[in-house]
mmCIF file of C-alpha atoms and ligand atoms in Angstrom:
data_model
loop_
_atom_site.group_PDB
_atom_site.id
_atom_site.type_symbol
_atom_site.label_atom_id
_atom_site.label_comp_id
_atom_site.label_asym_id
_atom_site.label_seq_id
_atom_site.Cartn_x
_atom_site.Cartn_y
_atom_site.Cartn_z
ATOM 1 C CA MET Y 1008 -14.923 -4.336 -18.499
ATOM 2 C CA ARG Y 1009 -17.383 -1.565 -17.733
ATOM 3 C CA ILE Y 1010 -18.620 -0.608 -14.298
ATOM 4 C CA ARG Y 1011 -22.388 -0.970 -14.051
ATOM 5 C CA ARG Y 1012 -22.954 -0.031 -10.445
ATOM 6 C CA LEU Y 1013 -21.034 1.403 -7.506
ATOM 7 C CA SER Y 1014 -22.483 0.949 -3.997
ATOM 8 C CA LEU Y 1015 -20.967 2.317 -0.798
ATOM 9 C CA GLN Y 1016 -21.748 2.134 2.866
ATOM 10 C CA ASP Y 1017 -19.944 4.323 5.362
ATOM 11 C CA PHE Y 1018 -17.077 4.899 2.941
ATOM 12 C CA ARG Y 1019 -15.311 8.229 3.697
ATOM 13 C CA SER Y 1020 -17.971 10.982 3.654
ATOM 14 C CA TRP Y 1021 -20.695 8.721 2.198
ATOM 15 C CA HIS Y 1022 -23.251 7.066 4.462
ATOM 16 C CA SER Y 1023 -25.013 5.116 1.753
ATOM 17 C CA VAL Y 1024 -24.888 5.706 -1.970
ATOM 18 C CA GLN Y 1025 -25.483 3.836 -5.182
ATOM 19 C CA LEU Y 1026 -24.649 4.936 -8.731
ATOM 20 C CA GLU Y 1027 -25.804 3.275 -11.934
ATOM 21 C CA ALA Y 1028 -22.995 4.127 -14.324
ATOM 22 C CA HIS Y 1029 -23.101 4.742 -18.060
ATOM 23 C CA SER Y 1030 -20.702 2.741 -20.218
ATOM 24 C CA GLY Y 1031 -19.278 6.016 -21.607
ATOM 25 C CA ALA Y 1032 -18.346 9.244 -19.803
ATOM 26 C CA ASN Y 1033 -19.790 9.747 -16.300
ATOM 27 C CA LEU Y 1034 -19.467 13.180 -14.718
ATOM 28 C CA LEU Y 1035 -19.538 13.542 -10.925
ATOM 29 C CA LEU Y 1036 -20.492 17.172 -10.434
ATOM 30 C CA GLY Y 1037 -20.627 18.993 -7.113
ATOM 31 C CA PRO Y 1038 -18.976 21.579 -4.884
ATOM 32 C CA ASN Y 1039 -15.613 21.219 -3.161
ATOM 33 C CA GLY Y 1040 -15.661 18.687 -0.337
ATOM 34 C CA VAL Y 1041 -18.929 17.015 -1.393
ATOM 35 C CA GLY Y 1042 -17.236 13.628 -1.863
ATOM 36 C CA LYS Y 1043 -16.430 13.372 -5.579
ATOM 37 C CA SER Y 1044 -12.864 12.143 -5.114
ATOM 38 C CA ASN Y 1045 -14.107 9.738 -2.440
ATOM 39 C CA LEU Y 1046 -16.238 7.998 -5.087
ATOM 40 C CA LEU Y 1047 -13.262 7.631 -7.435
ATOM 41 C CA GLU Y 1048 -11.202 6.366 -4.504
ATOM 42 C CA ALA Y 1049 -13.806 3.654 -3.826
ATOM 43 C CA ILE Y 1050 -13.595 2.434 -7.439
ATOM 44 C CA HIS Y 1051 -9.789 2.452 -7.206
ATOM 45 C CA VAL Y 1052 -9.872 0.403 -3.979
ATOM 46 C CA CYS Y 1053 -12.222 -2.215 -5.467
ATOM 47 C CA ALA Y 1054 -10.144 -2.546 -8.649
ATOM 48 C CA LEU Y 1055 -6.601 -2.295 -7.300
ATOM 49 C CA GLY Y 1056 -6.902 -3.253 -3.642
ATOM 50 C CA PHE Y 1057 -5.417 -0.028 -2.294
ATOM 51 C CA SER Y 1058 -6.328 3.620 -1.946
ATOM 52 C CA PRO Y 1059 -4.426 6.200 -3.999
ATOM 53 C CA ARG Y 1060 -4.475 8.578 -1.024
ATOM 54 C CA SER Y 1061 -4.320 6.541 2.158
ATOM 55 C CA ARG Y 1062 -2.007 3.841 3.411
ATOM 56 C CA SER Y 1063 -4.428 2.387 5.933
ATOM 57 C CA GLU Y 1064 -7.811 0.999 4.936
ATOM 58 C CA LYS Y 1065 -9.106 2.060 8.365
ATOM 59 C CA ASP Y 1066 -8.940 5.706 7.163
ATOM 60 C CA LEU Y 1067 -11.694 4.888 4.694
ATOM 61 C CA VAL Y 1068 -14.254 4.136 7.414
ATOM 62 C CA ARG Y 1069 -16.699 7.026 7.773
ATOM 63 C CA TRP Y 1070 -16.004 8.928 10.968
ATOM 64 C CA GLY Y 1071 -18.354 7.870 13.761
ATOM 65 C CA THR Y 1072 -19.022 4.457 12.212
ATOM 66 C CA ASP Y 1073 -17.040 1.244 12.509
ATOM 67 C CA ARG Y 1074 -16.899 -0.397 9.083
ATOM 68 C CA PHE Y 1075 -17.091 0.486 5.403
ATOM 69 C CA VAL Y 1076 -18.277 -1.591 2.480
ATOM 70 C CA ALA Y 1077 -17.475 -0.682 -1.149
ATOM 71 C CA ARG Y 1078 -18.873 -2.735 -3.999
ATOM 72 C CA VAL Y 1079 -18.385 -2.478 -7.750
ATOM 73 C CA GLU Y 1080 -20.411 -4.487 -10.222
ATOM 74 C CA ALA Y 1081 -18.845 -4.640 -13.663
ATOM 75 C CA SER Y 1082 -19.147 -6.693 -16.801
ATOM 76 C CA ASN Y 1083 -17.927 -7.052 -20.338
ATOM 77 C CA ASP Y 1084 -20.049 -8.639 -23.045
ATOM 78 C CA THR Y 1085 -19.940 -12.036 -21.406
ATOM 79 C CA ASP Y 1086 -18.582 -12.071 -17.863
ATOM 80 C CA PRO Y 1087 -20.013 -10.179 -14.916
ATOM 81 C CA VAL Y 1088 -17.732 -9.509 -11.973
ATOM 82 C CA GLU Y 1089 -18.578 -8.255 -8.509
ATOM 83 C CA LEU Y 1090 -15.793 -6.842 -6.360
ATOM 84 C CA ALA Y 1091 -16.473 -5.964 -2.738
ATOM 85 C CA ALA Y 1092 -14.080 -4.636 -0.108
ATOM 86 C CA SER Y 1093 -14.740 -3.936 3.507
ATOM 87 C CA CYS Y 1094 -12.683 -3.083 6.578
ATOM 88 C CA ASP Y 1095 -13.528 -2.182 10.168
ATOM 89 C CA LEU Y 1096 -11.790 0.096 12.663
ATOM 90 C CA ASN Y 1097 -9.827 -2.853 14.059
ATOM 91 C CA GLY Y 1098 -8.381 -3.438 10.600
ATOM 92 C CA ARG Y 1099 -10.413 -6.610 10.019
ATOM 93 C CA LYS Y 1100 -10.814 -6.941 6.268
ATOM 94 C CA ASP Y 1101 -13.162 -8.831 4.080
ATOM 95 C CA VAL Y 1102 -12.899 -9.122 0.315
ATOM 96 C CA ARG Y 1103 -15.352 -10.768 -2.073
ATOM 97 C CA VAL Y 1104 -14.643 -11.531 -5.690
ATOM 98 C CA ASN Y 1105 -17.893 -12.807 -7.191
ATOM 99 C CA GLY Y 1106 -18.968 -13.739 -3.674
ATOM 100 C CA GLU Y 1107 -15.810 -15.753 -3.024
ATOM 101 C CA PRO Y 1108 -14.457 -14.574 0.361
ATOM 102 C CA GLY Y 1109 -10.879 -13.578 1.154
ATOM 103 C CA ARG Y 1110 -8.902 -11.467 3.602
ATOM 104 C CA LEU Y 1111 -6.346 -9.724 1.407
ATOM 105 C CA PHE Y 1112 -7.301 -6.601 -0.536
ATOM 106 C CA SER Y 1113 -4.694 -7.589 -3.098
ATOM 107 C CA LYS Y 1114 -7.030 -10.426 -4.177
ATOM 108 C CA LEU Y 1115 -9.143 -7.760 -5.895
ATOM 109 C CA VAL Y 1116 -6.442 -7.026 -8.491
ATOM 110 C CA GLY Y 1117 -6.740 -8.367 -12.009
ATOM 111 C CA HIS Y 1118 -10.523 -8.330 -12.519
ATOM 112 C CA LEU Y 1119 -11.187 -4.707 -13.407
ATOM 113 C CA THR Y 1120 -8.480 -2.515 -14.945
ATOM 114 C CA VAL Y 1121 -8.524 1.140 -13.969
ATOM 115 C CA VAL Y 1122 -6.168 4.045 -14.564
ATOM 116 C CA GLY Y 1123 -6.641 7.148 -12.444
ATOM 117 C CA LEU Y 1124 -5.384 10.668 -13.153
ATOM 118 C CA TYR Y 1125 -5.119 12.577 -9.883
ATOM 119 C CA PRO Y 1126 -3.935 16.086 -8.982
ATOM 120 C CA GLU Y 1127 -1.302 14.464 -6.719
ATOM 121 C CA ASP Y 1128 0.297 12.731 -9.753
ATOM 122 C CA LEU Y 1129 2.535 15.773 -10.084
ATOM 123 C CA GLN Y 1130 4.542 14.106 -7.340
ATOM 124 C CA PHE Y 1131 5.601 11.326 -9.737
ATOM 125 C CA VAL Y 1132 7.857 13.925 -11.284
ATOM 126 C CA ARG Y 1133 8.633 16.082 -8.274
ATOM 127 C CA GLY Y 1134 8.371 13.747 -5.272
ATOM 128 C CA GLY Y 1135 10.451 10.951 -3.770
ATOM 129 C CA PRO Y 1136 11.330 7.595 -5.381
ATOM 130 C CA GLU Y 1137 8.723 5.590 -3.449
ATOM 131 C CA LEU Y 1138 5.941 7.261 -5.478
ATOM 132 C CA ARG Y 1139 7.533 6.266 -8.768
ATOM 133 C CA ARG Y 1140 8.104 2.738 -7.491
ATOM 134 C CA SER Y 1141 4.486 2.343 -6.418
ATOM 135 C CA PHE Y 1142 3.278 3.794 -9.733
ATOM 136 C CA LEU Y 1143 5.343 1.159 -11.568
ATOM 137 C CA ASP Y 1144 4.346 -1.671 -9.245
ATOM 138 C CA ALA Y 1145 0.618 -0.917 -9.559
ATOM 139 C CA LEU Y 1146 1.055 -1.111 -13.318
ATOM 140 C CA VAL Y 1147 3.097 -4.305 -13.092
ATOM 141 C CA CYS Y 1148 0.317 -5.889 -10.988
ATOM 142 C CA GLN Y 1149 -2.448 -4.830 -13.351
ATOM 143 C CA SER Y 1150 -0.597 -6.239 -16.344
ATOM 144 C CA ASP Y 1151 0.399 -9.433 -14.516
ATOM 145 C CA PRO Y 1152 -1.707 -10.089 -11.383
ATOM 146 C CA ALA Y 1153 0.629 -12.956 -10.361
ATOM 147 C CA MET Y 1154 3.145 -10.241 -9.438
ATOM 148 C CA VAL Y 1155 0.940 -9.107 -6.531
ATOM 149 C CA ASP Y 1156 2.139 -12.089 -4.473
ATOM 150 C CA VAL Y 1157 5.759 -11.664 -5.566
ATOM 151 C CA LEU Y 1158 5.802 -7.999 -4.492
ATOM 152 C CA ARG Y 1159 4.119 -8.781 -1.197
ATOM 153 C CA ASP Y 1160 6.553 -11.641 -0.461
ATOM 154 C CA TYR Y 1161 9.500 -9.422 -1.382
ATOM 155 C CA ALA Y 1162 8.350 -6.700 1.041
ATOM 156 C CA ARG Y 1163 7.936 -9.344 3.768
ATOM 157 C CA VAL Y 1164 11.419 -10.792 3.226
ATOM 158 C CA VAL Y 1165 13.037 -7.330 3.273
ATOM 159 C CA LYS Y 1166 11.226 -6.600 6.531
ATOM 160 C CA GLN Y 1167 12.473 -9.875 8.048
ATOM 161 C CA ARG Y 1168 15.973 -9.204 6.758
ATOM 162 C CA ASN Y 1169 15.978 -5.704 8.265
ATOM 163 C CA ALA Y 1170 14.728 -7.076 11.586
ATOM 164 C CA ALA Y 1171 17.456 -9.715 11.519
ATOM 165 C CA LEU Y 1172 20.130 -7.124 10.671
ATOM 166 C CA LYS Y 1173 19.087 -5.202 13.765
ATOM 167 C CA GLU Y 1174 19.687 -8.318 15.883
ATOM 168 C CA PRO Y 1175 22.963 -9.720 14.540
ATOM 169 C CA GLU Y 1176 22.998 -12.500 17.122
ATOM 170 C CA ARG Y 1177 19.892 -13.926 15.382
ATOM 171 C CA PHE Y 1178 21.289 -13.322 11.944
ATOM 172 C CA ASP Y 1179 23.713 -16.254 11.879
ATOM 173 C CA GLY Y 1180 25.055 -17.771 8.675
ATOM 174 C CA ALA Y 1181 22.102 -20.090 8.027
ATOM 175 C CA VAL Y 1182 19.372 -17.471 8.584
ATOM 176 C CA ARG Y 1183 21.284 -14.981 6.499
ATOM 177 C CA GLU Y 1184 21.705 -17.432 3.649
ATOM 178 C CA VAL Y 1185 17.987 -18.306 3.558
ATOM 179 C CA LEU Y 1186 16.777 -14.691 3.664
ATOM 180 C CA ASP Y 1187 19.358 -13.550 1.123
ATOM 181 C CA GLN Y 1188 18.441 -16.258 -1.335
ATOM 182 C CA GLN Y 1189 14.701 -15.562 -0.918
ATOM 183 C CA MET Y 1190 15.259 -11.872 -1.445
ATOM 184 C CA LEU Y 1191 17.326 -12.347 -4.604
ATOM 185 C CA ARG Y 1192 14.887 -14.906 -6.029
ATOM 186 C CA LEU Y 1193 11.972 -12.464 -5.609
ATOM 187 C CA ALA Y 1194 13.934 -9.365 -6.706
ATOM 188 C CA VAL Y 1195 14.715 -10.727 -10.169
ATOM 189 C CA PRO Y 1196 11.140 -10.957 -11.566
ATOM 190 C CA ILE Y 1197 10.271 -7.584 -10.000
ATOM 191 C CA LEU Y 1198 13.179 -5.910 -11.780
ATOM 192 C CA GLU Y 1199 12.438 -7.683 -15.060
ATOM 193 C CA HIS Y 1200 8.780 -6.613 -14.968
ATOM 194 C CA ARG Y 1201 9.522 -3.030 -13.979
ATOM 195 C CA MET Y 1202 12.123 -2.577 -16.725
ATOM 196 C CA ASP Y 1203 9.911 -4.229 -19.366
ATOM 197 C CA ILE Y 1204 7.015 -1.937 -18.459
ATOM 198 C CA LEU Y 1205 9.241 1.134 -18.613
ATOM 199 C CA ASP Y 1206 10.525 0.095 -22.045
ATOM 200 C CA ASP Y 1207 6.930 0.020 -23.274
ATOM 201 C CA LEU Y 1208 5.923 3.240 -21.524
ATOM 202 C CA PHE Y 1209 8.893 5.346 -22.544
ATOM 203 C CA PRO Y 1210 8.037 6.103 -26.194
ATOM 204 C CA CYS Y 1211 4.347 6.709 -25.374
ATOM 205 C CA VAL Y 1212 5.110 9.149 -22.552
ATOM 206 C CA GLY Y 1213 7.280 11.310 -24.822
ATOM 207 C CA ARG Y 1214 4.613 11.386 -27.524
ATOM 208 C CA LEU Y 1215 1.758 12.123 -25.088
ATOM 209 C CA HIS Y 1216 3.729 14.832 -23.282
ATOM 210 C CA ALA Y 1217 4.458 16.530 -26.608
ATOM 211 C CA GLU Y 1218 0.815 16.214 -27.700
ATOM 212 C CA LEU Y 1219 -0.447 17.749 -24.484
ATOM 213 C CA SER Y 1220 2.092 20.528 -24.171
ATOM 214 C CA GLY Y 1221 1.959 21.336 -27.876
ATOM 215 C CA GLY Y 1222 5.782 21.378 -27.956
ATOM 216 C CA SER Y 1223 8.566 19.026 -28.832
ATOM 217 C CA GLU Y 1224 10.625 18.714 -25.656
ATOM 218 C CA SER Y 1225 12.550 15.461 -25.491
ATOM 219 C CA VAL Y 1226 11.637 13.065 -22.703
ATOM 220 C CA GLY Y 1227 13.882 10.334 -21.329
ATOM 221 C CA ILE Y 1228 12.906 7.703 -18.797
ATOM 222 C CA TRP Y 1229 15.132 5.025 -17.382
ATOM 223 C CA TYR Y 1230 15.194 2.586 -14.521
ATOM 224 C CA ARG Y 1231 17.791 3.384 -11.919
ATOM 225 C CA GLY Y 1232 19.205 0.712 -9.618
ATOM 226 C CA SER Y 1233 19.762 1.289 -5.897
ATOM 227 C CA TYR Y 1234 23.320 2.426 -6.597
ATOM 228 C CA GLY Y 1235 22.470 4.689 -9.495
ATOM 229 C CA GLU Y 1236 23.032 2.006 -12.149
ATOM 230 C CA ALA Y 1237 21.420 3.000 -15.442
ATOM 231 C CA ASP Y 1238 22.557 -0.202 -17.077
ATOM 232 C CA LEU Y 1239 21.203 -3.030 -14.946
ATOM 233 C CA PRO Y 1240 21.379 -6.346 -16.791
ATOM 234 C CA ARG Y 1241 18.024 -7.170 -18.321
ATOM 235 C CA ARG Y 1242 17.520 -10.863 -17.873
ATOM 236 C CA GLY Y 1243 17.298 -13.568 -15.217
ATOM 237 C CA GLN Y 1244 20.715 -15.042 -14.584
ATOM 238 C CA GLU Y 1245 22.719 -11.881 -15.306
ATOM 239 C CA LEU Y 1246 20.425 -9.871 -13.069
ATOM 240 C CA ALA Y 1247 20.724 -12.477 -10.310
ATOM 241 C CA ASP Y 1248 24.540 -12.404 -10.660
ATOM 242 C CA HIS Y 1249 24.533 -8.606 -10.463
ATOM 243 C CA LEU Y 1250 22.442 -8.641 -7.280
ATOM 244 C CA GLU Y 1251 24.586 -11.385 -5.792
ATOM 245 C CA SER Y 1252 27.795 -9.418 -6.345
ATOM 246 C CA ARG Y 1253 26.117 -6.312 -4.890
ATOM 247 C CA ARG Y 1254 25.033 -8.359 -1.868
ATOM 248 C CA LYS Y 1255 28.576 -9.625 -1.273
ATOM 249 C CA ARG Y 1256 30.047 -6.151 -1.536
ATOM 250 C CA LEU Y 1257 27.530 -4.776 0.965
ATOM 251 C CA VAL Y 1258 27.866 -7.379 3.724
ATOM 252 C CA ASN Y 1259 29.744 -5.059 6.085
ATOM 253 C CA ALA Y 1260 27.856 -1.895 5.113
ATOM 254 C CA GLU Y 1261 24.515 -3.616 5.735
ATOM 255 C CA SER Y 1262 25.647 -4.916 9.124
ATOM 256 C CA GLN Y 1263 26.663 -1.404 10.052
ATOM 257 C CA ALA Y 1264 23.505 0.256 8.688
ATOM 258 C CA GLN Y 1265 21.337 -2.575 10.107
ATOM 259 C CA SER Y 1266 19.244 -2.289 6.993
ATOM 260 C CA THR Y 1267 18.920 -3.786 3.490
ATOM 261 C CA LEU Y 1268 20.789 -1.366 1.256
ATOM 262 C CA PHE Y 1269 20.082 -2.724 -2.219
ATOM 263 C CA GLY Y 1270 17.177 -4.161 -4.193
ATOM 264 C CA PRO Y 1271 13.944 -3.056 -5.862
ATOM 265 C CA HIS Y 1272 12.703 -1.323 -2.677
ATOM 266 C CA ARG Y 1273 15.511 1.242 -3.050
ATOM 267 C CA ASP Y 1274 15.475 1.758 -6.806
ATOM 268 C CA ASP Y 1275 14.099 4.747 -8.695
ATOM 269 C CA VAL Y 1276 13.006 5.912 -12.123
ATOM 270 C CA THR Y 1277 14.804 8.873 -13.633
ATOM 271 C CA ILE Y 1278 12.729 11.176 -15.809
ATOM 272 C CA LEU Y 1279 14.612 13.570 -18.045
ATOM 273 C CA LEU Y 1280 13.226 16.575 -19.835
ATOM 274 C CA GLU Y 1281 15.491 18.001 -22.530
ATOM 275 C CA GLY Y 1282 18.269 15.867 -21.023
ATOM 276 C CA ARG Y 1283 17.931 17.293 -17.508
ATOM 277 C CA PRO Y 1284 16.397 15.634 -14.427
ATOM 278 C CA ALA Y 1285 12.725 16.668 -14.508
ATOM 279 C CA ARG Y 1286 12.519 16.301 -10.727
ATOM 280 C CA GLU Y 1287 14.757 19.346 -10.329
ATOM 281 C CA THR Y 1288 14.095 21.352 -13.465
ATOM 282 C CA ALA Y 1289 10.519 20.793 -14.719
ATOM 283 C CA SER Y 1290 8.112 23.685 -14.259
ATOM 284 C CA GLN Y 1291 4.738 23.017 -12.636
ATOM 285 C CA GLY Y 1292 3.048 22.812 -16.045
ATOM 286 C CA GLN Y 1293 5.761 20.585 -17.523
ATOM 287 C CA ALA Y 1294 5.615 18.252 -14.504
ATOM 288 C CA ARG Y 1295 1.830 18.078 -14.810
ATOM 289 C CA SER Y 1296 1.927 17.207 -18.477
ATOM 290 C CA LEU Y 1297 4.622 14.557 -17.870
ATOM 291 C CA ALA Y 1298 2.470 13.017 -15.123
ATOM 292 C CA ILE Y 1299 -0.575 12.962 -17.404
ATOM 293 C CA GLY Y 1300 1.657 11.449 -20.096
ATOM 294 C CA LEU Y 1301 2.688 8.670 -17.686
ATOM 295 C CA ARG Y 1302 -0.914 7.886 -16.778
ATOM 296 C CA LEU Y 1303 -2.268 7.945 -20.327
ATOM 297 C CA ALA Y 1304 0.678 5.852 -21.500
ATOM 298 C CA SER Y 1305 -0.257 3.301 -18.805
ATOM 299 C CA ALA Y 1306 -3.821 3.290 -20.126
ATOM 300 C CA GLU Y 1307 -2.550 2.693 -23.694
ATOM 301 C CA LEU Y 1308 -0.293 -0.081 -22.502
ATOM 302 C CA LEU Y 1309 -3.052 -1.876 -20.625
ATOM 303 C CA ALA Y 1310 -5.538 -1.351 -23.468
ATOM 304 C CA SER Y 1311 -3.212 -3.118 -25.892
ATOM 305 C CA ASP Y 1312 -4.615 -6.258 -24.272
ATOM 306 C CA LYS Y 1313 -8.318 -6.057 -25.206
ATOM 307 C CA LYS Y 1314 -9.385 -7.772 -21.998
ATOM 308 C CA ARG Y 1315 -7.720 -4.990 -20.004
ATOM 309 C CA GLN Y 1316 -9.320 -1.913 -21.608
ATOM 310 C CA PRO Y 1317 -9.079 0.366 -18.569
ATOM 311 C CA VAL Y 1318 -11.774 2.448 -16.955
ATOM 312 C CA LEU Y 1319 -10.396 5.989 -16.600
ATOM 313 C CA LEU Y 1320 -10.798 7.935 -13.362
ATOM 314 C CA LEU Y 1321 -10.137 11.646 -13.968
ATOM 315 C CA ASP Y 1322 -10.037 13.609 -10.750
ATOM 316 C CA ASP Y 1323 -10.516 17.246 -11.643
ATOM 317 C CA VAL Y 1324 -7.619 17.186 -14.094
ATOM 318 C CA PHE Y 1325 -9.080 19.726 -16.496
ATOM 319 C CA ALA Y 1326 -9.247 22.470 -13.863
ATOM 320 C CA GLU Y 1327 -5.455 22.431 -13.599
ATOM 321 C CA LEU Y 1328 -4.892 23.050 -17.311
ATOM 322 C CA ASP Y 1329 -5.119 26.162 -19.476
ATOM 323 C CA GLY Y 1330 -7.675 26.345 -22.314
ATOM 324 C CA PRO Y 1331 -5.562 24.909 -25.160
ATOM 325 C CA ARG Y 1332 -4.252 22.077 -22.958
ATOM 326 C CA ARG Y 1333 -7.799 21.216 -21.850
ATOM 327 C CA LYS Y 1334 -8.814 20.836 -25.478
ATOM 328 C CA ARG Y 1335 -5.738 18.784 -26.302
ATOM 329 C CA LEU Y 1336 -6.269 16.467 -23.319
ATOM 330 C CA ALA Y 1337 -9.923 16.003 -24.293
ATOM 331 C CA ALA Y 1338 -8.799 15.007 -27.799
ATOM 332 C CA MET Y 1339 -6.258 12.541 -26.377
ATOM 333 C CA LEU Y 1340 -8.688 10.597 -24.179
ATOM 334 C CA PRO Y 1341 -9.743 7.242 -25.602
ATOM 335 C CA ARG Y 1342 -13.188 7.609 -27.162
ATOM 336 C CA ASP Y 1343 -14.429 4.070 -26.771
ATOM 337 C CA GLY Y 1344 -13.828 3.412 -23.085
ATOM 338 C CA GLN Y 1345 -15.635 4.165 -19.852
ATOM 339 C CA SER Y 1346 -14.604 7.095 -17.708
ATOM 340 C CA PHE Y 1347 -15.542 8.789 -14.429
ATOM 341 C CA LEU Y 1348 -14.671 12.461 -14.270
ATOM 342 C CA CYS Y 1349 -15.135 14.739 -11.331
ATOM 343 C CA SER Y 1350 -15.334 18.478 -11.316
ATOM 344 C CA PRO Y 1351 -16.997 21.286 -9.360
ATOM 345 C CA HIS Y 1352 -17.801 23.128 -12.621
ATOM 346 C CA ARG Y 1353 -19.441 21.720 -15.719
ATOM 347 C CA ALA Y 1354 -17.703 24.419 -17.770
ATOM 348 C CA ASP Y 1355 -14.258 22.943 -16.949
ATOM 349 C CA LEU Y 1356 -14.991 20.013 -19.249
ATOM 350 C CA PRO Y 1357 -14.453 20.740 -22.915
ATOM 351 C CA PHE Y 1358 -16.743 17.935 -24.138
ATOM 352 C CA GLU Y 1359 -20.182 16.379 -23.661
ATOM 353 C CA VAL Y 1360 -20.622 13.539 -21.205
ATOM 354 C CA ASP Y 1361 -23.071 10.643 -21.290
ATOM 355 C CA ARG Y 1362 -24.348 10.886 -17.727
ATOM 356 C CA THR Y 1363 -24.102 13.514 -15.016
ATOM 357 C CA PHE Y 1364 -24.457 12.816 -11.319
ATOM 358 C CA LEU Y 1365 -25.216 15.862 -9.198
ATOM 359 C CA LEU Y 1366 -23.740 15.396 -5.751
ATOM 360 C CA GLU Y 1367 -25.059 17.392 -2.845
ATOM 361 C CA ALA Y 1368 -24.835 16.988 0.923
ATOM 362 C CA GLY Y 1369 -24.309 13.250 1.117
ATOM 363 C CA GLN Y 1370 -26.694 12.425 -1.698
ATOM 364 C CA VAL Y 1371 -26.690 11.870 -5.400
ATOM 365 C CA ARG Y 1372 -29.564 14.233 -6.152
ATOM 366 C CA GLU Y 1373 -30.192 13.737 -9.791
ATOM 367 C CA THR Y 1374 -28.925 11.954 -12.831
ATOM 368 C CA ILE Y 1375 -29.271 13.343 -16.312
ATOM 369 C CA GLY Y 1376 -28.757 11.495 -19.559
HETATM 370 N N1 LIG A 2664 -13.186 8.839 6.930
HETATM 371 C C1 LIG A 2664 -13.960 9.907 6.658
HETATM 372 N N2 LIG A 2664 -15.193 10.022 7.212
HETATM 373 C C2 LIG A 2664 -15.977 11.080 6.925
HETATM 374 N N3 LIG A 2664 -15.638 12.077 6.096
HETATM 375 C C3 LIG A 2664 -14.419 12.014 5.522
HETATM 376 C C4 LIG A 2664 -13.530 10.926 5.766
HETATM 377 N N4 LIG A 2664 -12.405 11.127 5.055
HETATM 378 C C5 LIG A 2664 -12.583 12.294 4.401
HETATM 379 N N5 LIG A 2664 -13.792 12.811 4.674
HETATM 380 C C6 LIG A 2664 -14.379 14.056 4.167
HETATM 381 O O1 LIG A 2664 -14.572 13.918 2.781
HETATM 382 C C7 LIG A 2664 -14.544 15.239 2.224
HETATM 383 C C8 LIG A 2664 -13.650 15.261 1.012
HETATM 384 O O2 LIG A 2664 -14.256 14.563 0.044
HETATM 385 P P1 LIG A 2664 -13.633 14.594 -1.405
HETATM 386 O O3 LIG A 2664 -12.144 14.685 -1.343
HETATM 387 O O4 LIG A 2664 -14.219 13.448 -2.121
HETATM 388 O O5 LIG A 2664 -14.214 15.978 -1.912
HETATM 389 P P2 LIG A 2664 -14.331 16.493 -3.387
HETATM 390 O O6 LIG A 2664 -15.774 16.559 -3.751
HETATM 391 O O7 LIG A 2664 -13.455 15.698 -4.267
HETATM 392 O O8 LIG A 2664 -13.776 17.968 -3.207
HETATM 393 P P3 LIG A 2664 -12.821 18.843 -4.165
HETATM 394 O O9 LIG A 2664 -13.693 19.416 -5.231
HETATM 395 O O10 LIG A 2664 -12.329 19.889 -3.238
HETATM 396 O O11 LIG A 2664 -11.745 17.962 -4.673
HETATM 397 C C9 LIG A 2664 -13.897 16.159 3.209
HETATM 398 O O12 LIG A 2664 -14.870 17.063 3.649
HETATM 399 C C10 LIG A 2664 -13.439 15.253 4.308
HETATM 400 O O13 LIG A 2664 -13.581 15.857 5.545
HETATM 401 MG MG1 LIG A 2665 -11.656 16.060 -5.155
#
């Protein structure tokens, strides 16, 4: 899939804008604050149903207006697809996939594969577990869109379970049994998918990190259960049995904590560099190259299915790297796909692009190429 056109109304800093994209490398060039990242964010929202920088869709509405509309038109050789997302200040949402209406942004997932590289990705290595979980879950959903509903249902059941734990008088045996069984039933496929994806990512991340850093540091990545388990069982029944025994052991602790203490919403991914936890020991540059490795490995993984060749969104990533790393990253990017790169300086990019959009004061002034 290649993006043909991006159209926005009252999205972040943009009043009204339309870009006709090239099927190769598109550069969004303009000064700090002009709205380059906002354009990448709009593509991300249309493809994945959520913003990489905001939890609430209402934040995306241009200040002083009451509703945004973002639309991406894409196609491969045969099938066109039109993805439109809109939300107003009251949180009322409208989604269109090829004109077909819906209310949930998650309905957008599965039509256009994108992988974004953002300056904030450093936090995958340095930040809290929720960032690594959402990184994994976004990848799980892109590789199997049916998982969008499973993850949403799981989050709903955990919320209900937590609410019930806070009101023990409501949480009698029957309610508890139903919620527990629902939670375990949904947790199993989430864990299976996350661990499968990590198995596939792991060797690629090590290779890409080494390629980018020009070194040979060893990288380890493993899934870590809520109680630090590095050896969770891998398949259906065994995994269900493991969760069930954990549930039984935690009955009293959960009643006391009034919260769900185990399950995919509390798990983490451990990243090791030279055998040590990268979260604590990686330098800024090492963390950055690991994060890029994770993103490019995701792109490779998704591209292994031809239908899912991802569009790359590169948010000013070259500026953060020294000269040799810039060159190495440029050499590592897939040559045959579509990309959107943003930068305030043309000179930061160590290669030619196919089309340049000059952004200036709320307008796309000029396109070259
Ligand atoms: N909801 C909103 N309504 C209007 N403007 C907004 C909204 N949200 C953010 N902005 C503005 O968008 C601008 C930031 O845009 P963006 O992050 O896309 O800039 P950029 O071109 O990527 O800059 P940089 O080169 O510094 O990364 C900021 O000036 C911010 O005030
Ligand atoms: Mg930016």
